[in-house]
């Protein structure tokens, strides 16, 4: 199959991937705060229910399976995947809007999304956020208090597979271990300033 043409910006996007609870949102929110004129988050669609404090159109476009499946079949998504019983996906519109603003798009996607993005011409930088251990990951997910026991189990089961994919040489441009947050953030910032901020196609 020919790689799908979805790139519309000279600026290379930044993909953050890593197990649920590894710290992607925490790190990317800090990047958005520190570089508000340079980066913008691609707001994904999802069929999962909003968590307290999550705003439709800001954290996600919250939708249902039938609408999302229809939009996927109409070719409106760059990638989409099922995760922990819900659908998630990046619409072409979300990425296009950010390109039009002249900003660098950040995508927060799980590994099947990464695999699909690699089949397109989006050509992003790929950064894997790794927890110090699966035990710490579980602790952080529990402390976040967003999951039921069932969804926590699903996320931890998937984390094993994601860690394997993340560690495989060549899959990511950079792997950052999120142990001490400040250290991980500095490492991400360094990668960004040496690569993402100065790259075009
Ligand atoms: P993700 O977006 O990858 O699912 P989050 O950013 O929501 O992960 O982080 C999961 C939880 O862990 C959050 O409650 C967050 O505050 C906390 N957290 C993130 N990074 C660290 C860290 N380095 N040390 C301790 N807690 C962290
Ligand atoms: P959460 O439910 O914790 O917000 O997200 C669960 C997982 O879905 C995370 O690993 C996150 O990276 C992933 N995710 C969020 N948006 C997308 C998306 O648009 N596409 C894909 N493939 N994964 C996504």
mmCIF file of C-alpha atoms and ligand atoms in Angstrom:
data_model
loop_
_atom_site.group_PDB
_atom_site.id
_atom_site.type_symbol
_atom_site.label_atom_id
_atom_site.label_comp_id
_atom_site.label_asym_id
_atom_site.label_seq_id
_atom_site.Cartn_x
_atom_site.Cartn_y
_atom_site.Cartn_z
ATOM 1 C CA UNK A 1 0.000 0.000 0.000
ATOM 2 C CA UNK A 2 1.341 3.457 -0.877
ATOM 3 C CA UNK A 3 2.137 5.711 2.069
ATOM 4 C CA UNK A 4 -0.794 8.004 2.684
ATOM 5 C CA UNK A 5 -0.206 11.706 2.033
ATOM 6 C CA UNK A 6 -1.221 13.664 5.126
ATOM 7 C CA UNK A 7 1.644 16.102 5.621
ATOM 8 C CA UNK A 8 0.673 19.693 5.069
ATOM 9 C CA UNK A 9 3.364 21.524 7.015
ATOM 10 C CA UNK A 10 7.090 22.051 6.588
ATOM 11 C CA UNK A 11 7.372 21.631 10.365
ATOM 12 C CA UNK A 12 7.877 18.090 11.581
ATOM 13 C CA UNK A 13 5.362 17.122 14.293
ATOM 14 C CA UNK A 14 6.374 15.541 17.610
ATOM 15 C CA UNK A 15 4.838 12.207 18.579
ATOM 16 C CA UNK A 16 4.885 11.258 22.263
ATOM 17 C CA UNK A 17 4.179 7.618 22.985
ATOM 18 C CA UNK A 18 4.468 5.501 26.113
ATOM 19 C CA UNK A 19 2.380 3.367 28.437
ATOM 20 C CA UNK A 20 -0.628 4.956 30.086
ATOM 21 C CA UNK A 21 0.665 6.658 33.245
ATOM 22 C CA UNK A 22 4.224 7.104 31.945
ATOM 23 C CA UNK A 23 3.866 10.898 32.081
ATOM 24 C CA UNK A 24 3.110 11.957 28.482
ATOM 25 C CA UNK A 25 0.370 14.456 29.408
ATOM 26 C CA UNK A 26 2.420 15.908 32.265
ATOM 27 C CA UNK A 27 5.426 16.475 30.014
ATOM 28 C CA UNK A 28 3.534 17.758 27.014
ATOM 29 C CA UNK A 29 1.504 20.223 29.111
ATOM 30 C CA UNK A 30 4.787 21.692 30.345
ATOM 31 C CA UNK A 31 6.083 21.978 26.784
ATOM 32 C CA UNK A 32 2.864 23.734 25.698
ATOM 33 C CA UNK A 33 3.187 26.145 28.633
ATOM 34 C CA UNK A 34 6.825 26.913 27.988
ATOM 35 C CA UNK A 35 6.524 27.275 24.187
ATOM 36 C CA UNK A 36 2.939 28.503 23.615
ATOM 37 C CA UNK A 37 3.831 30.105 20.271
ATOM 38 C CA UNK A 38 5.679 27.111 18.879
ATOM 39 C CA UNK A 39 3.635 24.027 19.795
ATOM 40 C CA UNK A 40 0.012 23.005 19.844
ATOM 41 C CA UNK A 41 -1.550 19.684 20.847
ATOM 42 C CA UNK A 42 -3.483 17.716 18.258
ATOM 43 C CA UNK A 43 -6.811 17.123 19.977
ATOM 44 C CA UNK A 44 -7.710 13.479 19.421
ATOM 45 C CA UNK A 45 -11.135 11.910 19.203
ATOM 46 C CA UNK A 46 -12.095 9.217 21.692
ATOM 47 C CA UNK A 47 -15.082 7.126 22.677
ATOM 48 C CA UNK A 48 -13.986 6.965 26.314
ATOM 49 C CA UNK A 49 -15.919 9.009 28.851
ATOM 50 C CA UNK A 50 -14.447 12.344 30.002
ATOM 51 C CA UNK A 51 -12.605 12.352 33.328
ATOM 52 C CA UNK A 52 -13.452 15.049 35.856
ATOM 53 C CA UNK A 53 -11.943 18.297 34.601
ATOM 54 C CA UNK A 54 -11.587 17.155 30.980
ATOM 55 C CA UNK A 55 -13.171 19.555 28.514
ATOM 56 C CA UNK A 56 -14.650 18.506 25.160
ATOM 57 C CA UNK A 57 -12.588 20.000 22.336
ATOM 58 C CA UNK A 58 -9.645 20.742 24.648
ATOM 59 C CA UNK A 59 -8.459 17.408 26.040
ATOM 60 C CA UNK A 60 -10.314 15.294 23.505
ATOM 61 C CA UNK A 61 -13.209 15.451 21.110
ATOM 62 C CA UNK A 62 -15.494 13.088 22.996
ATOM 63 C CA UNK A 63 -17.661 11.049 20.659
ATOM 64 C CA UNK A 64 -19.356 7.658 20.324
ATOM 65 C CA UNK A 65 -18.407 4.523 18.402
ATOM 66 C CA UNK A 66 -20.890 4.893 15.564
ATOM 67 C CA UNK A 67 -19.916 8.496 14.757
ATOM 68 C CA UNK A 68 -16.233 7.731 15.064
ATOM 69 C CA UNK A 69 -16.377 4.557 12.976
ATOM 70 C CA UNK A 70 -18.295 6.441 10.294
ATOM 71 C CA UNK A 71 -15.718 9.256 10.215
ATOM 72 C CA UNK A 72 -12.884 6.689 10.048
ATOM 73 C CA UNK A 73 -14.544 4.920 7.122
ATOM 74 C CA UNK A 74 -14.879 8.287 5.367
ATOM 75 C CA UNK A 75 -11.085 8.691 5.568
ATOM 76 C CA UNK A 76 -11.141 11.571 8.030
ATOM 77 C CA UNK A 77 -8.480 10.080 10.322
ATOM 78 C CA UNK A 78 -4.715 9.827 9.959
ATOM 79 C CA UNK A 79 -4.715 6.923 12.391
ATOM 80 C CA UNK A 80 -6.996 5.277 14.900
ATOM 81 C CA UNK A 81 -6.742 2.433 17.390
ATOM 82 C CA UNK A 82 -8.610 0.598 20.078
ATOM 83 C CA UNK A 83 -7.073 1.033 23.534
ATOM 84 C CA UNK A 84 -8.411 -0.348 26.802
ATOM 85 C CA UNK A 85 -11.832 -0.920 25.229
ATOM 86 C CA UNK A 86 -12.188 2.505 23.608
ATOM 87 C CA UNK A 87 -11.424 4.015 20.203
ATOM 88 C CA UNK A 88 -8.890 6.826 19.890
ATOM 89 C CA UNK A 89 -7.793 8.649 16.748
ATOM 90 C CA UNK A 90 -6.105 11.642 15.180
ATOM 91 C CA UNK A 91 -8.278 13.468 12.665
ATOM 92 C CA UNK A 92 -6.709 15.073 9.613
ATOM 93 C CA UNK A 93 -8.565 18.247 10.619
ATOM 94 C CA UNK A 94 -6.826 18.443 14.035
ATOM 95 C CA UNK A 95 -3.377 18.278 12.479
ATOM 96 C CA UNK A 96 -4.289 20.614 9.593
ATOM 97 C CA UNK A 97 -5.532 23.336 11.976
ATOM 98 C CA UNK A 98 -2.203 23.408 13.797
ATOM 99 C CA UNK A 99 -0.222 23.512 10.553
ATOM 100 C CA UNK A 100 -2.313 26.487 9.443
ATOM 101 C CA UNK A 101 -1.384 28.325 12.651
ATOM 102 C CA UNK A 102 2.272 27.753 11.764
ATOM 103 C CA UNK A 103 2.827 25.735 14.931
ATOM 104 C CA UNK A 104 4.459 22.384 15.552
ATOM 105 C CA UNK A 105 1.907 19.678 16.197
ATOM 106 C CA UNK A 106 2.300 17.386 19.228
ATOM 107 C CA UNK A 107 0.545 14.021 19.033
ATOM 108 C CA UNK A 108 -0.015 11.807 22.091
ATOM 109 C CA UNK A 109 -0.661 8.334 20.678
ATOM 110 C CA UNK A 110 -0.307 4.698 21.674
ATOM 111 C CA UNK A 111 1.844 2.225 19.729
ATOM 112 C CA UNK A 112 -0.665 1.128 17.077
ATOM 113 C CA UNK A 113 -1.139 4.784 16.195
ATOM 114 C CA UNK A 114 2.641 5.129 15.889
ATOM 115 C CA UNK A 115 2.735 2.126 13.538
ATOM 116 C CA UNK A 116 0.065 3.707 11.332
ATOM 117 C CA UNK A 117 1.690 7.146 11.332
ATOM 118 C CA UNK A 118 4.890 5.491 10.091
ATOM 119 C CA UNK A 119 2.947 4.448 6.965
ATOM 120 C CA UNK A 120 2.121 8.082 6.129
ATOM 121 C CA UNK A 121 4.268 11.017 5.002
ATOM 122 C CA UNK A 122 3.691 12.962 8.261
ATOM 123 C CA UNK A 123 7.362 12.361 9.119
ATOM 124 C CA UNK A 124 7.292 13.317 12.814
ATOM 125 C CA UNK A 125 9.917 12.945 15.500
ATOM 126 C CA UNK A 126 9.120 9.956 17.700
ATOM 127 C CA UNK A 127 9.770 10.125 21.454
ATOM 128 C CA UNK A 128 9.018 7.237 23.800
ATOM 129 C CA UNK A 129 8.304 8.090 27.450
ATOM 130 C CA UNK A 130 9.311 5.155 29.601
ATOM 131 C CA UNK A 131 8.364 4.706 33.264
ATOM 132 C CA UNK A 132 11.247 3.702 35.587
ATOM 133 C CA UNK A 133 9.527 0.324 36.114
ATOM 134 C CA UNK A 134 6.132 -1.315 35.730
ATOM 135 C CA UNK A 135 5.728 -1.204 39.525
ATOM 136 C CA UNK A 136 6.192 2.583 39.534
ATOM 137 C CA UNK A 137 3.833 2.850 36.555
ATOM 138 C CA UNK A 138 1.134 1.013 38.526
ATOM 139 C CA UNK A 139 1.717 3.243 41.568
ATOM 140 C CA UNK A 140 1.362 6.399 39.463
ATOM 141 C CA UNK A 141 -1.730 5.156 37.662
ATOM 142 C CA UNK A 142 -3.366 4.262 40.964
ATOM 143 C CA UNK A 143 -2.391 7.595 42.515
ATOM 144 C CA UNK A 144 -3.925 9.446 39.509
ATOM 145 C CA UNK A 145 -7.289 7.958 40.555
ATOM 146 C CA UNK A 146 -8.715 8.012 37.042
ATOM 147 C CA UNK A 147 -9.100 4.276 36.506
ATOM 148 C CA UNK A 148 -11.356 1.507 37.702
ATOM 149 C CA UNK A 149 -9.653 -1.743 38.724
ATOM 150 C CA UNK A 150 -10.690 -3.181 35.340
ATOM 151 C CA UNK A 151 -9.338 -0.313 33.209
ATOM 152 C CA UNK A 152 -6.174 -0.193 35.337
ATOM 153 C CA UNK A 153 -5.581 -3.919 34.614
ATOM 154 C CA UNK A 154 -6.102 -3.411 30.888
ATOM 155 C CA UNK A 155 -3.668 -0.481 30.845
ATOM 156 C CA UNK A 156 -1.008 -2.404 32.766
ATOM 157 C CA UNK A 157 -1.399 -5.479 30.533
ATOM 158 C CA UNK A 158 -0.947 -3.296 27.457
ATOM 159 C CA UNK A 159 2.047 -1.557 29.050
ATOM 160 C CA UNK A 160 4.171 -4.732 28.687
ATOM 161 C CA UNK A 161 3.617 -4.799 24.921
ATOM 162 C CA UNK A 162 4.186 -1.054 24.607
ATOM 163 C CA UNK A 163 7.473 -1.243 26.524
ATOM 164 C CA UNK A 164 8.703 -3.949 24.143
ATOM 165 C CA UNK A 165 7.844 -1.876 21.095
ATOM 166 C CA UNK A 166 9.307 1.245 22.674
ATOM 167 C CA UNK A 167 12.623 -0.411 23.492
ATOM 168 C CA UNK A 168 13.124 -1.913 20.045
ATOM 169 C CA UNK A 169 16.026 -0.129 18.312
ATOM 170 C CA UNK A 170 14.879 2.083 15.462
ATOM 171 C CA UNK A 171 11.282 2.545 16.570
ATOM 172 C CA UNK A 172 11.894 5.881 18.330
ATOM 173 C CA UNK A 173 14.286 8.788 17.842
ATOM 174 C CA UNK A 174 14.572 9.243 21.588
ATOM 175 C CA UNK A 175 13.673 7.270 24.706
ATOM 176 C CA UNK A 176 13.239 9.274 27.899
ATOM 177 C CA UNK A 177 12.952 7.566 31.284
ATOM 178 C CA UNK A 178 10.505 9.558 33.379
ATOM 179 C CA UNK A 179 11.880 8.896 36.847
ATOM 180 C CA UNK A 180 12.510 12.351 38.321
ATOM 181 C CA UNK A 181 10.152 14.676 36.462
ATOM 182 C CA UNK A 182 12.573 17.636 36.253
ATOM 183 C CA UNK A 183 15.286 15.438 34.749
ATOM 184 C CA UNK A 184 12.900 13.912 32.196
ATOM 185 C CA UNK A 185 11.580 17.338 31.253
ATOM 186 C CA UNK A 186 15.078 18.749 30.746
ATOM 187 C CA UNK A 187 15.930 15.775 28.539
ATOM 188 C CA UNK A 188 12.797 16.328 26.470
ATOM 189 C CA UNK A 189 13.531 20.040 26.177
ATOM 190 C CA UNK A 190 17.062 19.324 25.025
ATOM 191 C CA UNK A 191 15.819 16.891 22.370
ATOM 192 C CA UNK A 192 13.272 19.450 21.233
ATOM 193 C CA UNK A 193 15.690 22.356 21.000
ATOM 194 C CA UNK A 194 18.350 20.295 19.204
ATOM 195 C CA UNK A 195 15.946 18.614 16.790
ATOM 196 C CA UNK A 196 12.256 19.496 16.683
ATOM 197 C CA UNK A 197 12.561 23.292 16.832
ATOM 198 C CA UNK A 198 15.111 23.454 14.034
ATOM 199 C CA UNK A 199 13.764 20.865 11.619
ATOM 200 C CA UNK A 200 11.716 21.198 8.477
ATOM 201 C CA UNK A 201 11.004 18.568 5.853
HETATM 202 P P1 LIG B 1 0.067 9.659 30.723
HETATM 203 O O1 LIG B 1 -0.369 10.939 30.075
HETATM 204 O O2 LIG B 1 1.259 9.060 30.059
HETATM 205 O O3 LIG B 1 -1.027 8.663 30.919
HETATM 206 P P2 LIG B 1 0.305 11.312 33.138
HETATM 207 O O4 LIG B 1 1.034 12.503 32.633
HETATM 208 O O5 LIG B 1 -1.165 11.441 33.385
HETATM 209 O O6 LIG B 1 0.592 10.027 32.201
HETATM 210 O O7 LIG B 1 1.047 10.835 34.461
HETATM 211 C C1 LIG B 1 0.495 9.794 35.267
HETATM 212 C C2 LIG B 1 0.511 10.234 36.736
HETATM 213 O O8 LIG B 1 1.862 10.235 37.193
HETATM 214 C C3 LIG B 1 -0.036 11.629 36.946
HETATM 215 O O9 LIG B 1 -0.783 11.646 38.141
HETATM 216 C C4 LIG B 1 1.217 12.502 37.055
HETATM 217 O O10 LIG B 1 1.016 13.619 37.885
HETATM 218 C C5 LIG B 1 2.216 11.521 37.678
HETATM 219 N N1 LIG B 1 3.623 11.724 37.239
HETATM 220 C C6 LIG B 1 4.072 12.015 36.007
HETATM 221 N N2 LIG B 1 5.432 12.065 35.986
HETATM 222 C C7 LIG B 1 5.839 11.798 37.240
HETATM 223 C C8 LIG B 1 7.135 11.689 37.867
HETATM 224 N N3 LIG B 1 8.272 11.873 37.190
HETATM 225 N N4 LIG B 1 7.174 11.396 39.184
HETATM 226 C C9 LIG B 1 6.028 11.197 39.889
HETATM 227 N N5 LIG B 1 4.792 11.267 39.357
HETATM 228 C C10 LIG B 1 4.682 11.562 38.048
HETATM 229 P P1 LIG B 2 -6.143 8.159 28.026
HETATM 230 O O1 LIG B 2 -7.423 7.403 28.044
HETATM 231 O O2 LIG B 2 -5.283 7.851 29.233
HETATM 232 O O3 LIG B 2 -6.322 9.630 27.782
HETATM 233 O O4 LIG B 2 -5.301 7.639 26.782
HETATM 234 C C1 LIG B 2 -5.059 6.266 26.630
HETATM 235 C C2 LIG B 2 -4.053 6.026 25.531
HETATM 236 O O5 LIG B 2 -4.568 6.472 24.297
HETATM 237 C C3 LIG B 2 -2.715 6.752 25.741
HETATM 238 O O6 LIG B 2 -1.681 5.810 25.546
HETATM 239 C C4 LIG B 2 -2.680 7.779 24.635
HETATM 240 O O7 LIG B 2 -1.379 7.985 24.138
HETATM 241 C C5 LIG B 2 -3.540 7.118 23.591
HETATM 242 N N1 LIG B 2 -4.140 8.078 22.646
HETATM 243 C C6 LIG B 2 -4.673 9.302 22.909
HETATM 244 N N2 LIG B 2 -5.101 9.876 21.770
HETATM 245 C C7 LIG B 2 -4.812 9.001 20.773
HETATM 246 C C8 LIG B 2 -4.990 9.020 19.360
HETATM 247 O O8 LIG B 2 -5.492 9.961 18.760
HETATM 248 N N3 LIG B 2 -4.595 7.915 18.672
HETATM 249 C C9 LIG B 2 -4.023 6.838 19.276
HETATM 250 N N4 LIG B 2 -3.651 5.823 18.498
HETATM 251 N N5 LIG B 2 -3.832 6.791 20.607
HETATM 252 C C10 LIG B 2 -4.212 7.860 21.332
#
